[in-house]
CSV table of C-alpha atoms and ligand atoms in Angstrom, one decimal:
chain,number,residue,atom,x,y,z
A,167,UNK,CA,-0.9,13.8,22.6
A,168,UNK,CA,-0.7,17.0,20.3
A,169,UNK,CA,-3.6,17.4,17.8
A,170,UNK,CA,-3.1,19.9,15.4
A,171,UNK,CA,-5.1,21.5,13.0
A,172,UNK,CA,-5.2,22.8,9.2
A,173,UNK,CA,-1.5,20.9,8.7
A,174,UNK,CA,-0.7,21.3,5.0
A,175,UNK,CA,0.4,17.6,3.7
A,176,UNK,CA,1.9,18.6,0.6
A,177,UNK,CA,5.1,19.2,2.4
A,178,UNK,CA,4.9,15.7,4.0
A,179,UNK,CA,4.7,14.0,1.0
A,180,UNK,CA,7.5,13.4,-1.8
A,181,UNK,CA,5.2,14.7,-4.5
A,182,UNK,CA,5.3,17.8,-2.8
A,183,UNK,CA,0.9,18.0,-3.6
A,184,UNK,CA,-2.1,18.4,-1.7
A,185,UNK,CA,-4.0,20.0,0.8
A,186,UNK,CA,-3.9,20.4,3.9
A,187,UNK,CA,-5.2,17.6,7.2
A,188,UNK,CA,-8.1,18.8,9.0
A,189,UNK,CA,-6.4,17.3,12.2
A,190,UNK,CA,-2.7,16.1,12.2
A,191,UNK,CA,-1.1,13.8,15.1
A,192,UNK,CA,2.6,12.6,15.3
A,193,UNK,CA,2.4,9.1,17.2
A,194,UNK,CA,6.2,8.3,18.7
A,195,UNK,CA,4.8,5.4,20.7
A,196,UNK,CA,2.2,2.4,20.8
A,197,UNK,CA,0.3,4.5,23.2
A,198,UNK,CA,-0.1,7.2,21.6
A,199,UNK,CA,-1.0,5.5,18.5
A,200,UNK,CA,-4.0,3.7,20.2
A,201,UNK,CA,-5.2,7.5,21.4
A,202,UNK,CA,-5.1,9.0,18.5
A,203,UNK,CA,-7.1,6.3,16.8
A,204,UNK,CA,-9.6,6.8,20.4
A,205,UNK,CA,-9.2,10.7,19.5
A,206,UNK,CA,-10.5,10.1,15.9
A,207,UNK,CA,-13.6,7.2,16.5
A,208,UNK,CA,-14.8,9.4,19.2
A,209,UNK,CA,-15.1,11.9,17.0
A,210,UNK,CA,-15.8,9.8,14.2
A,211,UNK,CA,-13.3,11.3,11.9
A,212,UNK,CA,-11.9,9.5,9.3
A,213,UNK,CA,-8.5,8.1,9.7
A,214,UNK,CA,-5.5,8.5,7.4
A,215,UNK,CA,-1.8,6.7,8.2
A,216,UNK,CA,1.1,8.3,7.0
A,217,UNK,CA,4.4,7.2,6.6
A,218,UNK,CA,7.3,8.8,4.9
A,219,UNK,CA,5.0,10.1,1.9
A,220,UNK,CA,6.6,8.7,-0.7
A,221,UNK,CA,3.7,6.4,-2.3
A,222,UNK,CA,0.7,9.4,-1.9
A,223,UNK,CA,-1.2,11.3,-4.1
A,224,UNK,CA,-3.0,13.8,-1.9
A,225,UNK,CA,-6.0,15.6,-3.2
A,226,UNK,CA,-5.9,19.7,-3.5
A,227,UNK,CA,-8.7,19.5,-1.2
A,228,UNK,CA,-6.8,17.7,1.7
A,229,UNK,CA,-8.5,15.2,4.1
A,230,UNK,CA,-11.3,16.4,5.9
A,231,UNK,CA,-10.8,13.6,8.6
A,232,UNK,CA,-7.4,12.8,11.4
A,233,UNK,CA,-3.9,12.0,9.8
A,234,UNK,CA,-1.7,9.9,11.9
A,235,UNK,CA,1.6,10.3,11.2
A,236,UNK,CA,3.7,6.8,12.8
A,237,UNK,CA,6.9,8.1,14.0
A,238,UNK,CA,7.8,5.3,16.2
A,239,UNK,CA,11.6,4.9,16.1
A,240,UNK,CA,14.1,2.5,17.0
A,241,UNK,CA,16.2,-0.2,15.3
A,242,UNK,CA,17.5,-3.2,18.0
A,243,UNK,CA,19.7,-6.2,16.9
A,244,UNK,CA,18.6,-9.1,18.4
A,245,UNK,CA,21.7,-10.6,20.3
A,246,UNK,CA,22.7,-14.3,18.8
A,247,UNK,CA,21.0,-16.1,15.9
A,248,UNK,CA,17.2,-17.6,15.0
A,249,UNK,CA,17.1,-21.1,14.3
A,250,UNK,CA,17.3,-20.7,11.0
A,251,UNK,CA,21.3,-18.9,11.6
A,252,UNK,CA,19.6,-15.6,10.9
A,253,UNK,CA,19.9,-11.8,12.5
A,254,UNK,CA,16.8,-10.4,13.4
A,255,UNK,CA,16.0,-6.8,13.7
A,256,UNK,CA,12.9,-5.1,15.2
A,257,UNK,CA,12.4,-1.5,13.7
A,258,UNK,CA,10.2,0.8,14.8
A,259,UNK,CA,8.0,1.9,12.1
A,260,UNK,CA,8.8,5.4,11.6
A,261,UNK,CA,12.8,4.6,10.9
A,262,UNK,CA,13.6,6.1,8.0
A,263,UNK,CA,13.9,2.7,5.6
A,264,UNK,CA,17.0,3.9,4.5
A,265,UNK,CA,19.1,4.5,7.1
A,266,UNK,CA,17.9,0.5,8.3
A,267,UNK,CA,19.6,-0.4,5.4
A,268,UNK,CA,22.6,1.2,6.1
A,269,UNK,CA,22.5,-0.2,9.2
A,270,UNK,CA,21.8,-3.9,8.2
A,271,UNK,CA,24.8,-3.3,5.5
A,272,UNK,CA,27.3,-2.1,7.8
A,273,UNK,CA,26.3,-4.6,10.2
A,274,UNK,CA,27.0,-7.3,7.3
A,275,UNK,CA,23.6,-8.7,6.9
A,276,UNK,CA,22.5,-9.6,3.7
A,277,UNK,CA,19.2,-9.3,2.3
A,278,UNK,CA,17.3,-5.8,2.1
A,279,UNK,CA,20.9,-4.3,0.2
A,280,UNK,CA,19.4,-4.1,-3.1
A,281,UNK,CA,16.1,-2.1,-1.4
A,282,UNK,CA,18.7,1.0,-1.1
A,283,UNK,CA,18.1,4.4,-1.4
A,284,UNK,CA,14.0,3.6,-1.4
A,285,UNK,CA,13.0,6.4,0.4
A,286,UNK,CA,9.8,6.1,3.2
A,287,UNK,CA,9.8,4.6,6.5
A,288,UNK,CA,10.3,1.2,7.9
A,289,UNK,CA,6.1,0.9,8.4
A,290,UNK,CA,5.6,1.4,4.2
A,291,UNK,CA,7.3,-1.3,3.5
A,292,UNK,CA,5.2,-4.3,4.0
A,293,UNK,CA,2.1,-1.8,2.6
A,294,UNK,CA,2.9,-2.4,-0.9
A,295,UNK,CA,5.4,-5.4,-0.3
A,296,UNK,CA,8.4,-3.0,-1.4
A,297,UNK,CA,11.1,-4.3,-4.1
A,298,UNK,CA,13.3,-3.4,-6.3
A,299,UNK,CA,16.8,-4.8,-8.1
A,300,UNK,CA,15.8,-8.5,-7.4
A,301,UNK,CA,15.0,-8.2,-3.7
A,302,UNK,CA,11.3,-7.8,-2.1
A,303,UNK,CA,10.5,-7.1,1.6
A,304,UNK,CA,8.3,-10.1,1.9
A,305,UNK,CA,11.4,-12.6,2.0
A,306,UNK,CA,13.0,-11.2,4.8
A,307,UNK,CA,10.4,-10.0,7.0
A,308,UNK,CA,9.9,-12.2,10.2
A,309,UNK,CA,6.7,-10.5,11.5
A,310,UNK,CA,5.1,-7.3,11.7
A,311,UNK,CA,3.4,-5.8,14.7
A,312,UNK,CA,0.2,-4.1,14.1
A,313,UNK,CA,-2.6,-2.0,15.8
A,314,UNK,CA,-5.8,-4.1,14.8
A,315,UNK,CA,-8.3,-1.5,14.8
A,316,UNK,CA,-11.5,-4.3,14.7
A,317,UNK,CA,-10.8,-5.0,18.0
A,318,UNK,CA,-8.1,-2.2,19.3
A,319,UNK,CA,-5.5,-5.0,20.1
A,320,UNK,CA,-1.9,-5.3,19.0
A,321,UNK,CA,-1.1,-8.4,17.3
A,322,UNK,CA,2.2,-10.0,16.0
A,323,UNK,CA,1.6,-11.2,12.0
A,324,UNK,CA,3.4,-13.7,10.4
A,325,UNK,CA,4.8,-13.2,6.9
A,326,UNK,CA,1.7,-16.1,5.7
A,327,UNK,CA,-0.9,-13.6,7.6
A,328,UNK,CA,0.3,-10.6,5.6
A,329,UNK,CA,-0.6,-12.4,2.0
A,330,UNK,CA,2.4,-10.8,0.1
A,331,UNK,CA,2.5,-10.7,-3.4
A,332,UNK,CA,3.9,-8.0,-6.0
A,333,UNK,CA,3.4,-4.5,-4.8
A,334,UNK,CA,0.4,-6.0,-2.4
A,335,UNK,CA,-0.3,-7.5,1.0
A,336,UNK,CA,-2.6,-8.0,3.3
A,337,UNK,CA,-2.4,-4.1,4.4
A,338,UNK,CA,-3.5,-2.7,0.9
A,339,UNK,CA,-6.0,-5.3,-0.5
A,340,UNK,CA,-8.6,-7.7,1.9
A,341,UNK,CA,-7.7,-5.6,5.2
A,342,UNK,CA,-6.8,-2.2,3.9
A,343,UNK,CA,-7.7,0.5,7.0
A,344,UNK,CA,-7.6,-2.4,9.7
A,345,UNK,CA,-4.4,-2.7,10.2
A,346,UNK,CA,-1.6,0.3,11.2
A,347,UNK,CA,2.0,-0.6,11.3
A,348,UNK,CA,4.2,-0.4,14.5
A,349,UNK,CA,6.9,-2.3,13.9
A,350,UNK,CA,8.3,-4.3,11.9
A,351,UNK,CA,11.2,-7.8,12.2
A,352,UNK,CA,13.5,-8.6,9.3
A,353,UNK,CA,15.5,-11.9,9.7
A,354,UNK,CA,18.5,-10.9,7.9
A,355,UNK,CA,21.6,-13.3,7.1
A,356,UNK,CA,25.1,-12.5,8.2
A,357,UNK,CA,27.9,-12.8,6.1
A,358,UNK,CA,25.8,-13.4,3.5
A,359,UNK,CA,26.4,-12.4,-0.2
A,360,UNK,CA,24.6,-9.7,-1.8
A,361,UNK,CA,21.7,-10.8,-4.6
A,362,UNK,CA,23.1,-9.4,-8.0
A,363,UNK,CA,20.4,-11.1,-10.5
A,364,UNK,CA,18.6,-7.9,-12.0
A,365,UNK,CA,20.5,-7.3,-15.4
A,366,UNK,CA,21.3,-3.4,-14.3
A,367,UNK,CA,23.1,-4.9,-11.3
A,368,UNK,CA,24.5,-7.3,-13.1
A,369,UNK,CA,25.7,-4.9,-15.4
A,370,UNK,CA,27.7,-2.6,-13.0
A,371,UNK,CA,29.9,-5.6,-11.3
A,372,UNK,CA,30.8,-6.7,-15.1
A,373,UNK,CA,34.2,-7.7,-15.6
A,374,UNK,CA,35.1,-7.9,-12.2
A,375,UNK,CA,37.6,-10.6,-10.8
A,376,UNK,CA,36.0,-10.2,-7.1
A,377,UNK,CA,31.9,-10.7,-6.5
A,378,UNK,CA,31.2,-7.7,-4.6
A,379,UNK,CA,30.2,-7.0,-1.1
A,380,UNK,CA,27.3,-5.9,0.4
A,381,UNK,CA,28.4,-2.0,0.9
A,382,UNK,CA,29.0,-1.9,-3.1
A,383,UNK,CA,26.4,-3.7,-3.6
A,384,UNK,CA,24.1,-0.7,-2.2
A,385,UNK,CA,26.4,1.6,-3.8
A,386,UNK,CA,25.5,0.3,-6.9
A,387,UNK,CA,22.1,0.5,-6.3
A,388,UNK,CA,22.2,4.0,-5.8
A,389,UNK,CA,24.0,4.9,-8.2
A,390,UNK,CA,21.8,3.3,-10.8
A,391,UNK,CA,19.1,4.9,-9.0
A,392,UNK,CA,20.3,8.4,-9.6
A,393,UNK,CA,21.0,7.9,-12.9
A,394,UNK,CA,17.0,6.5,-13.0
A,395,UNK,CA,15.9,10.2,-10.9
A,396,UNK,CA,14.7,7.3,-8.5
A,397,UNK,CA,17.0,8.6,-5.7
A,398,UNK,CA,16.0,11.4,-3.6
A,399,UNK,CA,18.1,14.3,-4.3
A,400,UNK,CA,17.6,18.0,-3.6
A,401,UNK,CA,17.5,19.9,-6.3
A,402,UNK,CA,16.9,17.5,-8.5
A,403,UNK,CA,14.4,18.9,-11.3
A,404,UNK,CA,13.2,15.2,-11.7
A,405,UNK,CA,12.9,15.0,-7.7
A,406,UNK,CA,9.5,15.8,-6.7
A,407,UNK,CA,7.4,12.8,-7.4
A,408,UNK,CA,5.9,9.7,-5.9
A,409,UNK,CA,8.6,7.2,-7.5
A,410,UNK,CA,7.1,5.0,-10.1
A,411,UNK,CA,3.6,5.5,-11.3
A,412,UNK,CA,1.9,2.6,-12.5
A,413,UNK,CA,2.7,-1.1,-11.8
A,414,UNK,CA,4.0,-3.2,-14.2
A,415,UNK,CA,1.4,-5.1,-15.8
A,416,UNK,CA,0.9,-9.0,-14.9
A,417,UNK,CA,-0.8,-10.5,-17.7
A,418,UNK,CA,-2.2,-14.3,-18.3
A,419,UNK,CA,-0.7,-16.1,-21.2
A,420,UNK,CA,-3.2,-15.0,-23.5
A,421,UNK,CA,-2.9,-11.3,-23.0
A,422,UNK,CA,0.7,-11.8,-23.3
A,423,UNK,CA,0.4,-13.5,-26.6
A,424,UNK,CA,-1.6,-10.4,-28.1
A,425,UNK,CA,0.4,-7.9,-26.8
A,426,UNK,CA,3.3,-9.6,-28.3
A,427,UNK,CA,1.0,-10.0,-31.3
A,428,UNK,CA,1.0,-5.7,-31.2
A,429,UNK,CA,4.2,-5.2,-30.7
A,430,UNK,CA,5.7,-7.8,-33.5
A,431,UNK,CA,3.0,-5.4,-35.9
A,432,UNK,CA,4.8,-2.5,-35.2
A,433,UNK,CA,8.2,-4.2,-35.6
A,434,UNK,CA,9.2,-4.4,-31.5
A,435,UNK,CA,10.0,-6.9,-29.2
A,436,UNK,CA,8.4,-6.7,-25.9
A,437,UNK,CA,10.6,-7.1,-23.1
A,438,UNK,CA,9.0,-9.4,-20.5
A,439,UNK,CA,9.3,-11.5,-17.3
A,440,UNK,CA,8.0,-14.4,-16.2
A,441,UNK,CA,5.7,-13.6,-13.6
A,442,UNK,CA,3.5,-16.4,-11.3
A,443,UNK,CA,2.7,-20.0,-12.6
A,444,UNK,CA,1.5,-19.2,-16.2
A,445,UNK,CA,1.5,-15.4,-16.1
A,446,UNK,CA,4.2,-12.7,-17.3
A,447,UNK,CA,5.1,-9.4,-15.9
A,448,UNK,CA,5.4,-6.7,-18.9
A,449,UNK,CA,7.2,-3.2,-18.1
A,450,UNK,CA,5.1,-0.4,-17.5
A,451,UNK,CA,7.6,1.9,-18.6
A,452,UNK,CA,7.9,0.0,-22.4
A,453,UNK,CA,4.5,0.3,-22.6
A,454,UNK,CA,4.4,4.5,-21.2
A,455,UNK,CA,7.2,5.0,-23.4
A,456,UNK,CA,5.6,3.3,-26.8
A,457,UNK,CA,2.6,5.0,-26.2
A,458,UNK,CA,4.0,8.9,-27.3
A,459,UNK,CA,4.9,9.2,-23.5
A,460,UNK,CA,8.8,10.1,-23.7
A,461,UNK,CA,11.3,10.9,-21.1
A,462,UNK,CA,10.8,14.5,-19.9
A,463,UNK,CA,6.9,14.5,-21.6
A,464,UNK,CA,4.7,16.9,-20.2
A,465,UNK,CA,2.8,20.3,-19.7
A,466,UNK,CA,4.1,22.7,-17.5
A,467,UNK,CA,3.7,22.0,-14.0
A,468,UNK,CA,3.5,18.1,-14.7
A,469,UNK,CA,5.5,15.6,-16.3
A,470,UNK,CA,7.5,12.9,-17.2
A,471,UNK,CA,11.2,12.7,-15.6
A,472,UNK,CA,13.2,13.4,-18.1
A,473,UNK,CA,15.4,10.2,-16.6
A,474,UNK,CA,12.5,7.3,-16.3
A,475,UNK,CA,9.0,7.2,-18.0
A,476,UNK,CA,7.4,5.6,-15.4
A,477,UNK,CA,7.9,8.4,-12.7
A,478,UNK,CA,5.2,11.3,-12.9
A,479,UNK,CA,6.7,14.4,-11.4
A,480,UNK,CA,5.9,18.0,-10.0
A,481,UNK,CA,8.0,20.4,-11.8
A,482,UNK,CA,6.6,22.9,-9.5
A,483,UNK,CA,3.2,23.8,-8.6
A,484,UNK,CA,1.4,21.1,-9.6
A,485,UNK,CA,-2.1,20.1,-8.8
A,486,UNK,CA,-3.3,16.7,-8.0
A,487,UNK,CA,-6.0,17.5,-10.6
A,488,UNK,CA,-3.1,18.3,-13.2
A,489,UNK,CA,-1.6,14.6,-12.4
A,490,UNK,CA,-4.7,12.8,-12.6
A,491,UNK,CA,-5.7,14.6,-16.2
A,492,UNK,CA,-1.9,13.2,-17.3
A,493,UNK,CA,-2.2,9.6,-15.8
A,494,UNK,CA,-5.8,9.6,-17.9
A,495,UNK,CA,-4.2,10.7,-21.1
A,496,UNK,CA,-1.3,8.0,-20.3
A,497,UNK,CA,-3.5,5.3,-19.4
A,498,UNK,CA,-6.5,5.9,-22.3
A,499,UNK,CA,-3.8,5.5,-24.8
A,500,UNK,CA,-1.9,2.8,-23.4
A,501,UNK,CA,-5.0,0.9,-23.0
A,502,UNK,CA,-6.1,2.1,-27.0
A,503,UNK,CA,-2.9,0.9,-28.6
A,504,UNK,CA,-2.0,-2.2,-26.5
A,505,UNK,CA,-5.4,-3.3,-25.1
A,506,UNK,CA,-3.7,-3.1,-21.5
A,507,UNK,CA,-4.8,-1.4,-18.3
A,508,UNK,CA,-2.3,0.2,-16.2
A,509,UNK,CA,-3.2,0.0,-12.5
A,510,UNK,CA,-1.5,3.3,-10.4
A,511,UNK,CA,1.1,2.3,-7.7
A,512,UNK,CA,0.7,5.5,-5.7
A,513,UNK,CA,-2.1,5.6,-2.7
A,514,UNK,CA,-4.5,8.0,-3.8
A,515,UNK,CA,-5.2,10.2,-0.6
A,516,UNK,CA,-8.8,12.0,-0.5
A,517,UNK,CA,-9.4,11.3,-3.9
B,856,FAD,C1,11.9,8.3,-5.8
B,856,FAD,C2,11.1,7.2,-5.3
B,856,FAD,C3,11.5,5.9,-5.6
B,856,FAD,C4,10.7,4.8,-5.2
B,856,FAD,N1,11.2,3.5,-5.5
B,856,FAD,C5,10.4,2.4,-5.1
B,856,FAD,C6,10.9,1.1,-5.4
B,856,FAD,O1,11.9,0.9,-6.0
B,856,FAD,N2,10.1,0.1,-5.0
B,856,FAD,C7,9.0,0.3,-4.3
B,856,FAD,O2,8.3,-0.7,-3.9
B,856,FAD,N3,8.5,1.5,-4.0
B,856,FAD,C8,9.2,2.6,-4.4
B,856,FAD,N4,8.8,3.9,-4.1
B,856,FAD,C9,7.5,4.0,-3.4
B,856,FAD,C10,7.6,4.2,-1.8
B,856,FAD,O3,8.9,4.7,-1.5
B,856,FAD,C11,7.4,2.9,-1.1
B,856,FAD,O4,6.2,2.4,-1.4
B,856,FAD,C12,7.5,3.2,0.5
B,856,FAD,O5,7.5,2.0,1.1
B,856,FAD,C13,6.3,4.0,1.0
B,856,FAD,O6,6.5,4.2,2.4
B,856,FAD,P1,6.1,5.5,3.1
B,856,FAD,O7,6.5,5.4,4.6
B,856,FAD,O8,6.6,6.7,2.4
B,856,FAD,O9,4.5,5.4,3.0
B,856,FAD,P2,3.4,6.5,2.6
B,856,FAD,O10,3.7,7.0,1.3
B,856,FAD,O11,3.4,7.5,3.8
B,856,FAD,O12,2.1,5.7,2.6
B,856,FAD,C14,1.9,4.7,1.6
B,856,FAD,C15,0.7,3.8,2.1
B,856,FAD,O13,1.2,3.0,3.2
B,856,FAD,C16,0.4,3.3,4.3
B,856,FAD,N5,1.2,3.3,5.5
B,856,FAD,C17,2.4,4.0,5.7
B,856,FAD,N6,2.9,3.7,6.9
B,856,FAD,C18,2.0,2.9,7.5
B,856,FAD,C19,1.9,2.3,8.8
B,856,FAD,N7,2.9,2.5,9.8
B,856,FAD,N8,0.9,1.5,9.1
B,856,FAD,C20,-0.1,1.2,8.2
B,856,FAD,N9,-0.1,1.8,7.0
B,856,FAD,C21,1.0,2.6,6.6
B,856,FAD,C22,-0.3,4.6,4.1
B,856,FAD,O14,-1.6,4.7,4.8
B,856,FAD,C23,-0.5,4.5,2.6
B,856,FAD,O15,-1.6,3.7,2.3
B,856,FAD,C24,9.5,5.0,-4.5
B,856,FAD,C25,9.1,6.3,-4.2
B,856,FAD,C26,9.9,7.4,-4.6
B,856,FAD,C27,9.4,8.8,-4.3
């Protein structure tokens, strides 16, 4: 095992912001995993697990503790079916999450297509329960494989064990730091026909004779992605950011009702989905944008993206103080004019 020292993590990160890790380890296997975690508890350094970097906010001054980055690799087919007709694909943690989908598309198994062009590794995704375009992890993973640091063991977890819900599990809420990733099983079903419910997808296959297939299916999706800056691109100006910012808002009947009251007062219709049982899910971005938050908002080395108002981004130099003092402005005066707290998706990092 390699332990480095002083690594700067802006670099590592999509935001392209922070400081640097005291100590910095690269795991490519379960063994090395477990002795970096013995490396940091004899030492009694705090422990940080990265993954691709693309949910972080890292603070300027770094982490004073051990960052573990999970590089395990590997993608493997199973051969044959489960019993439920299903494909089932282990995938090492520190695939990139993208290039799974590829694979799982060109293999012509349906189920994580509309997930493309998501940047991060393989390990993120059950973090926040990752989704997009009418698809979420949590209803195609099988089980994930973990490193339970209470008692050191690796454990298999079924989908019911990692309490899934929007942008949440069991990994970022009642056993946040317990659990690290190693791999991760996606049933996946072949031959199967790609989701196109989410109105922008919908959209894009319009007026066609033929439904589409799974490969433009993902095209698609990355195409509307692009247009949204939420597709990594180099060079793009929009590029350097940690994806969306806030979650979208889930809000009981009655909050729903008043915010509707608000909106109707200033002559708008709030655009919402039904969320859980009795509660609706607003968009974060209606509310960014309504707020005097536009499109391509900002103040020199932070912003908005000029193509989605939801995505805070580095225009070059930026601080994590400088995003923090723009996610307060945005959030003090969404919460003033709609009476609504937006929550930050992003994994604040040594803040
Ligand atoms: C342009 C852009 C678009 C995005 N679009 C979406 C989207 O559409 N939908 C969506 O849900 N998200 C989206 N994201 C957010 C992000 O890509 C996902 O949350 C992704 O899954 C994070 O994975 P990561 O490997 O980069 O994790 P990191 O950013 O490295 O880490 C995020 C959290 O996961 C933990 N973690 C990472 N790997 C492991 C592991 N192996 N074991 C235990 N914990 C781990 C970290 O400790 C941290 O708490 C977007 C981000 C960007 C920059």
């Amino acid at each position: 095992m390699l332990v480095l020292e002083n690594i700067p993590l802006a670099p590592l990160t999509t935001f392209n912001i922070g400081g640097p890790a005291r100590y910095f380890v690269e795991a490519k296997t379960v063994g090395e995993t477990q002795e970096a975690v013995a490396f940091a508890c004899s030492r009694n350094h705090s422990l940080f697990i990265l993954g691709g970097g693309s949910n972080l906010l890292v603070a300027d001054t770094g982490w004073p503790g051990l960052v573990l980055k999970i590089a395990i690799q590997g993608i493997e087919q199973h051969p044959g079916h489960d019993e439920h007709g299903r494909v089932l694909f282990d995938v090492g943690a520190g695939e990139p999450w993208d290039k799974f989908v590829s694979r799982t598309v060109t293999a012509r198994c349906a189920g994580v297509e509309c997930l493309s062009g998501i940047p991060g590794s393989v390990g993120g995704t059950p973090v926040q329960n990752v989704g997009a375009y009418g698809q979420e992890v949590s209803e195609t993973i099988s089980s994930v494989l973990v490193l339970d640091l209470k008692d050191n063991q690796v454990r298999e977890l079924c989908p019911e064990a990692c309490e899934f819900s929007y942008r949440a599990s069991v990994f970022n809420t009642t056993g946040r730091g317990r659990f690290i990733v190693l791999r991760v099983t996606y049933a996946l079903t072949p031959g199967g026909a790609p989701r196109i419910t989410y109105a922008d997808l919908r959209r894009q296959f319009e007026g066609r004779e033929t439904p589409p297939n799974l490969a433009e299916t993902r095209e698609a999706v990355r195409y509307i992605r692009a247009r949204k800056g939420m597709l990594l691109i180099p060079g793009d100006p929009d590029g350097q950011s940690a994806g969306s910012f806030f979650k979208n808002p889930i809000l009981s009947a009655a909050q729903h009702e008043e915010l509707k009251r608000r909106a109707a007062a200033r002559g708008l219709t709030l655009p919402s989905y039904p969320a859980l049982e009795s509660q609706q899910k607003v968009s974060a971005a209606w509310l960014v944008e309504r707020s005097g938050f536009a499109k391509g908002f900002g103040f020199g080395r932070v912003g908005i993206s000029t193509k989605h108002a939801l995505a805070l981004v580095n225009r070059g130099g930026a601080t994590a103080a400088d995003v923090l003092t723009l996610k307060d402005q945005i959030q003090h005066r969404v919460e003033e004019i709609w009476s609504v707290h937006l929550e930050p998706e992003p994994v604040f990092v040594g803040l």
